[in-house]
Coordinates of C-alpha atoms and ligand atoms in Angstrom, one line a residue:
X1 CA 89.0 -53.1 38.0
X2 CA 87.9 -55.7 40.4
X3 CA 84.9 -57.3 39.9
X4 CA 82.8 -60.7 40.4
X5 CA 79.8 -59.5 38.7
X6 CA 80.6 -58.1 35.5
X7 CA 76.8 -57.8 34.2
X8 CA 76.4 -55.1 37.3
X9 CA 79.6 -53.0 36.3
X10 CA 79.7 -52.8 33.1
X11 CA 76.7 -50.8 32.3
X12 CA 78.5 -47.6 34.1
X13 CA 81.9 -48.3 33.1
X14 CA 81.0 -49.1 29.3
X15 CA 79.1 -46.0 29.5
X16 CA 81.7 -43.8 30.9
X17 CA 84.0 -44.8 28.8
X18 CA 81.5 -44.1 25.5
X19 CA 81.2 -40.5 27.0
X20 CA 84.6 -39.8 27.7
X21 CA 85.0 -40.9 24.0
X22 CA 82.4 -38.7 22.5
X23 CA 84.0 -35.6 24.0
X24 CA 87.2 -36.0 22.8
X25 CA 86.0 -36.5 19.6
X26 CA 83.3 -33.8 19.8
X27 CA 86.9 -31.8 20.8
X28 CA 88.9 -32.5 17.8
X29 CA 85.8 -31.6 15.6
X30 CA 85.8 -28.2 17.5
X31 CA 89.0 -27.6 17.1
X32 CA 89.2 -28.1 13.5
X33 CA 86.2 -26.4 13.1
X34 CA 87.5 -23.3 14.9
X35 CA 90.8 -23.7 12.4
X36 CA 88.2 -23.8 9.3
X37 CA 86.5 -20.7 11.0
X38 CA 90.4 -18.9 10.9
X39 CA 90.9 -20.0 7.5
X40 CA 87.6 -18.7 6.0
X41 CA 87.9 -15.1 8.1
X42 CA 91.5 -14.3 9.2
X43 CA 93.9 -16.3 7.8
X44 CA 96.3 -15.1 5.1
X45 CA 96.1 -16.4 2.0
X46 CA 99.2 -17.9 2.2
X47 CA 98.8 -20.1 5.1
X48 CA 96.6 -22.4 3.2
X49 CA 99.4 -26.0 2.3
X50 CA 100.1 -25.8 6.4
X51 CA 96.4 -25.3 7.6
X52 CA 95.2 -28.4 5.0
X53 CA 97.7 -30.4 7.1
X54 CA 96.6 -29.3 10.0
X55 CA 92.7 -30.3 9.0
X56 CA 94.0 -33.7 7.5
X57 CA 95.9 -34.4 10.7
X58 CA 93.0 -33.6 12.6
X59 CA 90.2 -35.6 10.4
X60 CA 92.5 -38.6 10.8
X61 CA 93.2 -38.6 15.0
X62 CA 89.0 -38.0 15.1
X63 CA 88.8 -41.1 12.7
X64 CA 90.9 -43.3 15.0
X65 CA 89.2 -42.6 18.0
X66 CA 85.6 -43.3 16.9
X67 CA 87.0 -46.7 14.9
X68 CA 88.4 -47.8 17.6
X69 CA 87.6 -51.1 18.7
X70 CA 86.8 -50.5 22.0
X71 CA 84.0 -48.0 21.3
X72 CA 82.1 -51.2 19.1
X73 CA 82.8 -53.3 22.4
X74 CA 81.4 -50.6 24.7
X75 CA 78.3 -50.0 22.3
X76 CA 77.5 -54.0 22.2
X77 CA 77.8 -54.1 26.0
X78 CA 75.5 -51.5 26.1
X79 CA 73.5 -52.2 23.9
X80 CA 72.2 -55.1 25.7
X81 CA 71.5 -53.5 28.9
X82 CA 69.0 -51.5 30.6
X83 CA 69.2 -48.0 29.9
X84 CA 67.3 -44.7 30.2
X85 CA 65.7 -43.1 27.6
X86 CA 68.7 -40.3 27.3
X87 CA 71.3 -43.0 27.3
X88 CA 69.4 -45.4 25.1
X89 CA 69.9 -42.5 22.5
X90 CA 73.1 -41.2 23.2
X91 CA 74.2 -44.9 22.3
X92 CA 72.1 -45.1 19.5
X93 CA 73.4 -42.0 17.7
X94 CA 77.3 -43.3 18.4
X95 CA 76.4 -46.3 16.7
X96 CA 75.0 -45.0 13.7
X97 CA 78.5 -43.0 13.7
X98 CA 80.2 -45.6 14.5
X99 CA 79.0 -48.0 12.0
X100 CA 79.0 -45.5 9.0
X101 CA 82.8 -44.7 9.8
X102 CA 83.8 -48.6 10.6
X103 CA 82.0 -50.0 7.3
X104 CA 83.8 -47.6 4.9
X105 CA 87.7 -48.5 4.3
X106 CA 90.2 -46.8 4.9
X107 CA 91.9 -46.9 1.3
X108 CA 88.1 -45.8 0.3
X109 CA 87.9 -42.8 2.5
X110 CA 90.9 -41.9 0.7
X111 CA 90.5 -42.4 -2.4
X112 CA 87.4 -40.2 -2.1
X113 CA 89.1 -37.3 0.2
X114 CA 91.5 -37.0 -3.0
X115 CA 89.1 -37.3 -5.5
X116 CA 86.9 -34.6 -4.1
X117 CA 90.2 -32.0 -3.8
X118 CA 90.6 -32.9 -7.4
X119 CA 86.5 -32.8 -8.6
X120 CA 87.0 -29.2 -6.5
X121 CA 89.1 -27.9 -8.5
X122 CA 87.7 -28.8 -12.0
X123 CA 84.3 -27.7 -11.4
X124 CA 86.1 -24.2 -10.5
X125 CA 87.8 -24.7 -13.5
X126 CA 84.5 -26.1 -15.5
X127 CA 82.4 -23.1 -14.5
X128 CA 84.9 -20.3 -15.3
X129 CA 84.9 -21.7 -19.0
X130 CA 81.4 -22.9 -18.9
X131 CA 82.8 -26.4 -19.7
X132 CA 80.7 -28.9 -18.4
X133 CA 82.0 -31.5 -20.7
X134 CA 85.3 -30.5 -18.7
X135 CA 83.5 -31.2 -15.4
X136 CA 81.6 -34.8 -16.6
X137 CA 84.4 -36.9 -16.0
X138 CA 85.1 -36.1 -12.7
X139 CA 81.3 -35.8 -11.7
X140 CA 81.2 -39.7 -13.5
X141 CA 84.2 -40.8 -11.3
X142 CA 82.5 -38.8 -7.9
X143 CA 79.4 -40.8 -8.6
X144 CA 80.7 -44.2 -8.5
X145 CA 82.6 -43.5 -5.5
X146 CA 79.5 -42.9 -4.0
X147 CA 78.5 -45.8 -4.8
X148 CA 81.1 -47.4 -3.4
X149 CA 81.0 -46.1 -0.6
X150 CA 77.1 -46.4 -0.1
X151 CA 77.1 -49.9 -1.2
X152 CA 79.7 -50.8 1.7
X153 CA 77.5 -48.8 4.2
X154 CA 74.6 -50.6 3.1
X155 CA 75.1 -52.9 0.3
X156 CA 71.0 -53.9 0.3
X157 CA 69.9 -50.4 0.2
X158 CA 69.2 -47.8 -2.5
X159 CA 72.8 -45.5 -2.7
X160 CA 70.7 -42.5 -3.0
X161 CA 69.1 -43.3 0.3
X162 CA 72.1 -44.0 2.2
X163 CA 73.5 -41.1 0.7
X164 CA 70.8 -38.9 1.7
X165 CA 70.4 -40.2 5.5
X166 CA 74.2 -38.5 5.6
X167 CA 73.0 -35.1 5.9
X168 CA 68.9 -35.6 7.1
X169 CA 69.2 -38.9 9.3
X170 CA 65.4 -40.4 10.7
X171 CA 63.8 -38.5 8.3
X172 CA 62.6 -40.8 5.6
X173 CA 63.3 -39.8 2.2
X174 CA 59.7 -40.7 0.9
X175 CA 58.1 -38.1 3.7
X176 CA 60.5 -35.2 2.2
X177 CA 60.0 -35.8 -1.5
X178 CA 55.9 -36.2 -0.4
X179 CA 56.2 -32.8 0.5
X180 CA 59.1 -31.6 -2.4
X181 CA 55.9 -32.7 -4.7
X182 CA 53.1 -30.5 -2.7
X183 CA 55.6 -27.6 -2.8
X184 CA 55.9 -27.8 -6.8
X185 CA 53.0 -28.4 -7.6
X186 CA 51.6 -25.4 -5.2
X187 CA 54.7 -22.9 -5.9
X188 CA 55.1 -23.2 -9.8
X189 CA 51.4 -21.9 -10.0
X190 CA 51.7 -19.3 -7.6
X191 CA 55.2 -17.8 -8.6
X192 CA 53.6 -18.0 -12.5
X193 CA 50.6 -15.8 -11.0
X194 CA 53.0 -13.3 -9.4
X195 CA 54.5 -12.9 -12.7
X196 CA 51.5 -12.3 -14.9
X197 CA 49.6 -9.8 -12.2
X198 CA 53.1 -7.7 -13.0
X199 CA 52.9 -5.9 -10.1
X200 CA 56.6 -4.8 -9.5
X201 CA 57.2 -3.8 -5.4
X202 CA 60.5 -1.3 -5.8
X203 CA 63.3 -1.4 -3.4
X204 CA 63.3 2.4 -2.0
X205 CA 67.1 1.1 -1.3
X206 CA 67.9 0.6 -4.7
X207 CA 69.9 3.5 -6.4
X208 CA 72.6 4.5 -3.2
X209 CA 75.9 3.1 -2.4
X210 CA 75.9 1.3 1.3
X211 CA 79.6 1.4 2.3
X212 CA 80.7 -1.5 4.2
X213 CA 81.2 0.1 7.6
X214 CA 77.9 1.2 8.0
X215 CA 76.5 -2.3 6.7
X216 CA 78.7 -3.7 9.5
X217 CA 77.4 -1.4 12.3
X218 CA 73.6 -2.4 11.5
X219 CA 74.6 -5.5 11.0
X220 CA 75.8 -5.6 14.6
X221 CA 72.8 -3.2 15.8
X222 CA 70.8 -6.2 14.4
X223 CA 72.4 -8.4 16.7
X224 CA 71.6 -6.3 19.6
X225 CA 68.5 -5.9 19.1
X226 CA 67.9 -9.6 18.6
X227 CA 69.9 -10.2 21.7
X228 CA 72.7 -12.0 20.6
X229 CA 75.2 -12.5 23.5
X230 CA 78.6 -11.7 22.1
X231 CA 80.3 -12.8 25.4
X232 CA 79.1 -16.3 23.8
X233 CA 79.9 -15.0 20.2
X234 CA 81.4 -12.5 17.4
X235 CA 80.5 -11.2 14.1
X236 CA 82.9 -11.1 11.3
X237 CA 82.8 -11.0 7.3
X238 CA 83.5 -14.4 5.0
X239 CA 82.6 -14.8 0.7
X240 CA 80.2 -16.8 1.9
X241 CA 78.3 -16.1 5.3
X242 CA 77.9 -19.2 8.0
X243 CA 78.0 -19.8 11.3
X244 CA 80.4 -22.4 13.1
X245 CA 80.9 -23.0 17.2
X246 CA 78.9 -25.0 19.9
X247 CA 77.1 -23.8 22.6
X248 CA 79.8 -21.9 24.5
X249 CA 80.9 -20.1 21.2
X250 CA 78.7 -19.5 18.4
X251 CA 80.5 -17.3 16.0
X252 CA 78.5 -15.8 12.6
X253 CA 79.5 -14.2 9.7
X254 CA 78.4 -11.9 7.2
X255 CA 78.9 -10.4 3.5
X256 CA 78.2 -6.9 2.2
X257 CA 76.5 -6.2 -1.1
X258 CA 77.5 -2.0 -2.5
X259 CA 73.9 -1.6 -3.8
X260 CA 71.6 -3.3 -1.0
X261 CA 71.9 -3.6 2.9
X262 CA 69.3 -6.1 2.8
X263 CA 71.7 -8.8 1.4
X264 CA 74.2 -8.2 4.5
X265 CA 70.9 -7.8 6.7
X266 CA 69.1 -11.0 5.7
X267 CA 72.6 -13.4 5.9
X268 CA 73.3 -11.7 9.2
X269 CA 69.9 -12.7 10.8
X270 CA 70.1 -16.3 9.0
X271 CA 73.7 -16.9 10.6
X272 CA 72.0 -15.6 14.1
X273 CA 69.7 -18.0 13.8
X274 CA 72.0 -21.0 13.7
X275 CA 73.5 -19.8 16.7
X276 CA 70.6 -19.8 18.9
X277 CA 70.4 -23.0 18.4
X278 CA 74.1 -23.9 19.1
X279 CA 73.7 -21.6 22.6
X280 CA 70.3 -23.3 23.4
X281 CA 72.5 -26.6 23.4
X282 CA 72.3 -27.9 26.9
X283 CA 75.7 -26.6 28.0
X284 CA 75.9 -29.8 30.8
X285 CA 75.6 -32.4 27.5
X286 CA 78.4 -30.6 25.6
X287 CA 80.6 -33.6 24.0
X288 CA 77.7 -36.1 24.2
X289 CA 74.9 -36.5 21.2
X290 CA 72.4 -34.8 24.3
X291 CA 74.2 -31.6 23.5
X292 CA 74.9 -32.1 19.7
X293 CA 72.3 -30.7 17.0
X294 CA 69.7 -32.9 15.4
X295 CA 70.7 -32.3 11.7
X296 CA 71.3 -30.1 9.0
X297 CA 67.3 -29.8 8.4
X298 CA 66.5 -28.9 12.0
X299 CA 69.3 -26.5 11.9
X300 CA 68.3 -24.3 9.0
X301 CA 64.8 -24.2 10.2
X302 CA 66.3 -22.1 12.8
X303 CA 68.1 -19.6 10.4
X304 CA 64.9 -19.9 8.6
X305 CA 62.6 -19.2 11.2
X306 CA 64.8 -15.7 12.4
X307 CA 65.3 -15.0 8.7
X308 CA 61.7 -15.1 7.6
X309 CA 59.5 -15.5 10.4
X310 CA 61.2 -12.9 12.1
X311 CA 63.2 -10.3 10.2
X312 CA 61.1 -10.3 6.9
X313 CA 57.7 -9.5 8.8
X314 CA 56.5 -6.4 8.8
X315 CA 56.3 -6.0 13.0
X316 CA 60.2 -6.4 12.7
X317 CA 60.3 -3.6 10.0
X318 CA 58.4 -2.0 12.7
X319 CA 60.8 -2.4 15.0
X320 CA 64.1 -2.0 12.9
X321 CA 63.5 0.6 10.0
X322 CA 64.5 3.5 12.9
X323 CA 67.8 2.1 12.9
X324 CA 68.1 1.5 9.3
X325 CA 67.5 4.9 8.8
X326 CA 70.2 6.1 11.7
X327 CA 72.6 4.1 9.7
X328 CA 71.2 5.7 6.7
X329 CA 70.1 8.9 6.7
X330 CA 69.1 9.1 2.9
X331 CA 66.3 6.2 3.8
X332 CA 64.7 9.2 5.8
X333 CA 61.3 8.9 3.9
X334 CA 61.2 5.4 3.9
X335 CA 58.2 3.8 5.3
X336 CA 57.9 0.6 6.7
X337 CA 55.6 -1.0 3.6
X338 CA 58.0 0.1 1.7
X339 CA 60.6 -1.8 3.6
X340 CA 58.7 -5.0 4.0
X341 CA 57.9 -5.0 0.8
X342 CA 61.5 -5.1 -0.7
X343 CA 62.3 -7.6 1.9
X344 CA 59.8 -9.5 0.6
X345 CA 60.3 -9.0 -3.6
X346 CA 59.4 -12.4 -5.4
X347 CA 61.9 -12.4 -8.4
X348 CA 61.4 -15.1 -11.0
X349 CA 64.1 -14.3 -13.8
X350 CA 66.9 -15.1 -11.5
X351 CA 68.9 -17.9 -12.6
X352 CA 71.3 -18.2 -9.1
X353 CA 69.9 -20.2 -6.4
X354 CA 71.8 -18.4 -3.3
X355 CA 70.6 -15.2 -5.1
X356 CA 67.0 -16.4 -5.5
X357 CA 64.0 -14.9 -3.0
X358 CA 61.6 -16.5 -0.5
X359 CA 59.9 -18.7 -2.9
X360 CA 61.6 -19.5 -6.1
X361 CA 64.2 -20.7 -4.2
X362 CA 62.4 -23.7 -3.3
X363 CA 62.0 -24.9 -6.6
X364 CA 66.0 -24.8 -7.9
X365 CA 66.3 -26.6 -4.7
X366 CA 63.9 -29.3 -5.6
X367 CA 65.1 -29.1 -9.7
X368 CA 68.7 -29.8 -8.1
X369 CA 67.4 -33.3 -6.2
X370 CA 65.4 -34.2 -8.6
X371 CA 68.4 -34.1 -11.0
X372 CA 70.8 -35.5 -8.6
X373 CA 68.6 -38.6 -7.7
X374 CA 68.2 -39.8 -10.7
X375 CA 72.0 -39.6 -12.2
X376 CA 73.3 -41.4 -8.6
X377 CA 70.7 -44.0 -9.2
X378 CA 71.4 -44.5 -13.1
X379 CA 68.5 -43.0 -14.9
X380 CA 70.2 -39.7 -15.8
X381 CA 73.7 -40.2 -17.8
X382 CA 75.5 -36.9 -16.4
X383 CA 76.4 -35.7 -20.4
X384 CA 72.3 -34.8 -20.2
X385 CA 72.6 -33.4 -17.1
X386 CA 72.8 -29.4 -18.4
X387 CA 69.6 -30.4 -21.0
X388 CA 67.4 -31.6 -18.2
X389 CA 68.7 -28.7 -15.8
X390 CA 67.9 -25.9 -18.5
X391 CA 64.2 -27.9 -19.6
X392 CA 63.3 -28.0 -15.5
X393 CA 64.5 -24.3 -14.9
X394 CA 62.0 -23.3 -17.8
X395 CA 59.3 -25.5 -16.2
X396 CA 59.4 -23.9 -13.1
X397 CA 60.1 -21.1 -13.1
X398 CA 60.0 -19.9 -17.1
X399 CA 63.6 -19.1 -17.4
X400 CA 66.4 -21.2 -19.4
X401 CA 69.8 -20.2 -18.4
X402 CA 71.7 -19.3 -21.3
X403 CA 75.4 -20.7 -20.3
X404 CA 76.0 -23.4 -17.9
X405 CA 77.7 -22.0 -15.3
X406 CA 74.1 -20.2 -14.9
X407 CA 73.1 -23.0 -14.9
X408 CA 74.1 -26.5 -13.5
X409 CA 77.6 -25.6 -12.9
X410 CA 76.7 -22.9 -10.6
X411 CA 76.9 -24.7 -7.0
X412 CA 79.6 -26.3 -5.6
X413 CA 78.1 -29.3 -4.1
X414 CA 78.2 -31.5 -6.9
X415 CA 81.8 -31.5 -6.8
X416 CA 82.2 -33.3 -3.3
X417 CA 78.7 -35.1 -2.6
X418 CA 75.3 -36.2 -3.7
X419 CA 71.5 -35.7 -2.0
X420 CA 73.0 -32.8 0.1
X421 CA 70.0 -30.0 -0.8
X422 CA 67.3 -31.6 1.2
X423 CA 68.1 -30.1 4.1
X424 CA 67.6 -26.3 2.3
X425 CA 63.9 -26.6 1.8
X426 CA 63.1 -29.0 4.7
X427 CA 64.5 -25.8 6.9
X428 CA 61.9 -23.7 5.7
X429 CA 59.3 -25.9 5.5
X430 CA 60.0 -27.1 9.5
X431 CA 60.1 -23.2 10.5
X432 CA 56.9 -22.6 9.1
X433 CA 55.5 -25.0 11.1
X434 CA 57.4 -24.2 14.2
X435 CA 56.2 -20.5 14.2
X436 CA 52.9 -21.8 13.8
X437 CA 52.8 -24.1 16.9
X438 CA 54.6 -21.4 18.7
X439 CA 52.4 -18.9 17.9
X440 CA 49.7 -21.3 19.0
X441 CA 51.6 -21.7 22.2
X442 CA 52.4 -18.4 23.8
X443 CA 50.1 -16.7 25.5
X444 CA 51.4 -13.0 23.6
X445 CA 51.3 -12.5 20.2
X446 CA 54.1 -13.3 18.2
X447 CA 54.0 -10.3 16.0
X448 CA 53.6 -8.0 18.8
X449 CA 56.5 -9.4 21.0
X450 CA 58.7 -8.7 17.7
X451 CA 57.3 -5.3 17.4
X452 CA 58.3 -4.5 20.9
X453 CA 62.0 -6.1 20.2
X454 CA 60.7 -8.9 22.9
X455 CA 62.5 -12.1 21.8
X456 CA 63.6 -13.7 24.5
X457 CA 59.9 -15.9 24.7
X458 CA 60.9 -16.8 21.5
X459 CA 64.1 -18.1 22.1
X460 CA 62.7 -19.7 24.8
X461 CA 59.8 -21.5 23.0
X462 CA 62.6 -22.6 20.4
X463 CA 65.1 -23.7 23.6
X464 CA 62.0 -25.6 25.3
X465 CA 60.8 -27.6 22.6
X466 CA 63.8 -28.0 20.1
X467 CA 67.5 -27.1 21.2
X468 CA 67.6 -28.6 24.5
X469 CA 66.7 -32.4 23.2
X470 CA 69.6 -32.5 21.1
X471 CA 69.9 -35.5 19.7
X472 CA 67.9 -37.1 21.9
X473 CA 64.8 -38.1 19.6
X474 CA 65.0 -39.4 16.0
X475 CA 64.4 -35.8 13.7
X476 CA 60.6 -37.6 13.1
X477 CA 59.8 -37.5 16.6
X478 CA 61.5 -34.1 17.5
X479 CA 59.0 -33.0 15.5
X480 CA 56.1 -34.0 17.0
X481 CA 57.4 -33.7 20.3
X482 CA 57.9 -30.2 19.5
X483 CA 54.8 -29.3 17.1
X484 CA 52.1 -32.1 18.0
X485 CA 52.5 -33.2 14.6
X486 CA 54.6 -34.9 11.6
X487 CA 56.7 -32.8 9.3
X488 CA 53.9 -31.5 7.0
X489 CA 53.7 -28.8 4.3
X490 CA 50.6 -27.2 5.3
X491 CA 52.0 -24.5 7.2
X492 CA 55.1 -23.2 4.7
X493 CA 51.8 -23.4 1.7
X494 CA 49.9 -21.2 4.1
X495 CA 52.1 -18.9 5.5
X496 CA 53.5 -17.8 1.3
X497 CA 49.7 -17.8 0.6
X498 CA 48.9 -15.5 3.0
X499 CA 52.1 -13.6 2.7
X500 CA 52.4 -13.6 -1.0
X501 CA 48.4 -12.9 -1.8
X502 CA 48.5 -9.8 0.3
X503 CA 51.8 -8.2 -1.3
X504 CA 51.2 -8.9 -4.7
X505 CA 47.3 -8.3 -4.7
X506 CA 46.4 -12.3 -6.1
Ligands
ZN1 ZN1 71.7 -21.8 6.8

């Protein structure tokens, strides 16, 4: 281009060029992402050596373009101009990418790609024998590659830290374990109470066999009555339900359980959760960090909020138990208590953290970063790891696994990454206080809008003040912006009070 003043053109060009940039890489992440959902719901088992190619190949060409020098030339040249407030952030978040994927080598990204395939593996291995000692090595060997590669992120900063700002970015680490402490030291009390009052609330599910296609079709009717559009999305089954798309194609999945529809029920409206906030993406933005999500944490707090602030109150059971029972004829005498109450069952015994209720799953989700903060930064040698994970499990919540793959070697997480279970609680925790300030918001009640099967306002609420910012403000300040205050405890602590006082008679 021809051009005397280079300070007047560069803004635009650089900036065009950044954009342009961002979408094809936000492109190749769809695409592999839409290869990952194939693998995980219709692929044949035996297509798995040419679809890891496929991903590698993928990984690599989305690697190259955001290392590229270029894109560091166009973020300096921007980064000294004026800009708005939207570009000022779309530049900020590429170069928090950009620097993370420049400052790690190559030969280390490798290393660690085929160490985690490997540390996969074993812990499969590990927790099929329940062999942990099988497991240590690789765990050891995981850890310092870490290291490695959070000491060449960041070589002044605690590797925990860095580490953790992978998955929950602006959101210090000091405000989330502030809060991980308020939650254990409120919920271990409160969970012990439940257990001594001994009131048991039965499932009036328990006892029948809920064949899958049924499960399916009020799965769907959940959907419906939701209002999930399916021109913009599917529902489909997977091991292990998720949701995966953007906001032209949010796709969710679900898994059944023989002796409960709730299981299917509860993942379904989780998933749906996570897509309204992919199709509340501003659609205009798509490709740039505008139309990106903030983080993992925001993201479950709106799975959260549909899962518990939504389909686990008794206006929904309201709503839904008719069409329970039209799936279901046997739940004919079923009455909504009933209902809410099962959805609703505090559980204490259970070992399993993805099988764990409402509020005991907070604490093996706090037991897990307490343990994994202290053997990244040294102060835990991993051989102790199963000791301290049995002693904390019988803290909280008065139960000591008896084998280790109850125990410690039950997730998989620890076999590719560290400081990766924030995100769980800080979802809950966020949604709490989003239904609060929403409910402080609209003009109709909340609970009677869900009893009428009137959620668009609530979608909308959740579009206005969270989806359509994207990535625009730091998590810290979405937060604000969206609730008038910082991320707080307060209103998860009042909400299980309330909630949990009532059912069990405290
Ligand atoms: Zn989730």
């Amino acid at each position: 281009m021809a051009t005397v003043d280079e300070s007047a053109t560069d803004t635009p060009d650089a900036y065009e060029q950044l954009l342009e940039r961002s979408e094809k890489l936000t492109n190749v992440r769809m695409a592999s992402m839409v290869l990952g959902w194939d693998q995980r719901v219709m692929m044949p088992e035996g297509g798995t050596p040419a679809r890891a190619g496929q991903l590698s190949t993928l990984s690599s060409m989305g690697h190259e373009l955001l290392v590229d020098d270029d894109v560091g030339a166009w973020l300096s040249a921007l980064e000294s101009q004026e800009l708005t407030d939207e570009q000022a952030a779309v530049v900020r978040e590429l170069r928090r990418k950009y620097d993370r994927a420049v400052d790690v080598p190559a030969d280390l990204v490798g290393r660690l790609t085929t160490h985690q395939t490997q540390t996969q593996q074993v812990w499969q291995e590990a927790k099929g024998n329940d062999d942990f000692g099988h497991f240590a090595p690789a765990l050891e060997e995981l850890i310092d590659l870490h290291r490695e590669r959070a000491s060449a992120i960041d070589p002044a900063e605690n590797p925990y830290r860095v580490l953790y700002e992978d998955s929950l970015p602006y959101l210090p680490l000091e405000t989330v374990e502030r809060i991980f402490d308020e939650l254990r030291e409120h919920l271990v009390p409160l969970i012990a109470e439940i257990q001594e009052n001994g009131r048991d609330l039965p499932s009036p599910f328990a006892g029948h066999t809920y064949d899958e296609e049924t499960q399916m079709a009020l799965s769907e009717a959940a959907l419906d009555v939701l209002g999930y559009d399916r021109k913009h999305g599917r529902l489909d089954t997977a091991p292990h339900p998720f949701m995966s798309g953007n906001q032209f194609d949010a796709r969710v999945t679900t898994r059944f359980r023989e002796d409960d529809p709730l299981d299917a029920l509860t993942a379904t409206i989780h998933e749906f959760g996570h897509a309204t906030y992919q199709l509340g993406l501003r659609k205009d933005e798509y490709g740039t960090p505008l139309g990106a999500s903030r983080s993992s944490g925001v993201h479950e707090s709106q799975s959260r909020f549909w899962e518990n602030h939504v389909g686990r109150t008794k206006a929904f059971w309201e709503l839904f138990l008719p069409t329970v029972k039209e799936h279901f004829p046997h739940l004919e005498d079923v009455t909504v208590d009933e209902a809410y109450a099962a959805a609703n069952r505090i559980y204490p015994d259970n070992l399993i953290r993805v099988e764990a209720d409402e509020l005991t799953y907070h604490l093996h989700i706090i037991l897990r970063c307490e343990i994994d903060r202290a053997f990244v930064e040294g102060d835990l040698e991993v051989a102790d790891i199963p000791q301290v994970w049995n002693d904390k499990m019988e803290e909280y919540l008065g139960v000591r696994p008896d084998t280790d793959t109850d125990g410690c070697l039950q997730d998989t997480h620890w076999s590719y990454g560290f400081a990766t279970f924030q995100g769980y609680t800080v979802g809950s925790v966020l949604a709490a206080q989003l239904d609060a300030a929403m409910r402080e918001d609209l003009d109709a009640d909340v609970d009677d809008l869900i009893r009428e099967g009137e959620f668009e306002p609530l979608r909308e609420w959740m579009i206005e003040n969270v989806h359509r910012h994207g990535q625009r403000y730091p998590s810290e300040e979405l937060i604000e912006v969206a609730t008038g205050e910082p991320l707080t405890a307060e209103y998860f602590l009042e909400y299980v009070d309330e909630k949990f006082t009532d059912l069990y008679g405290l």
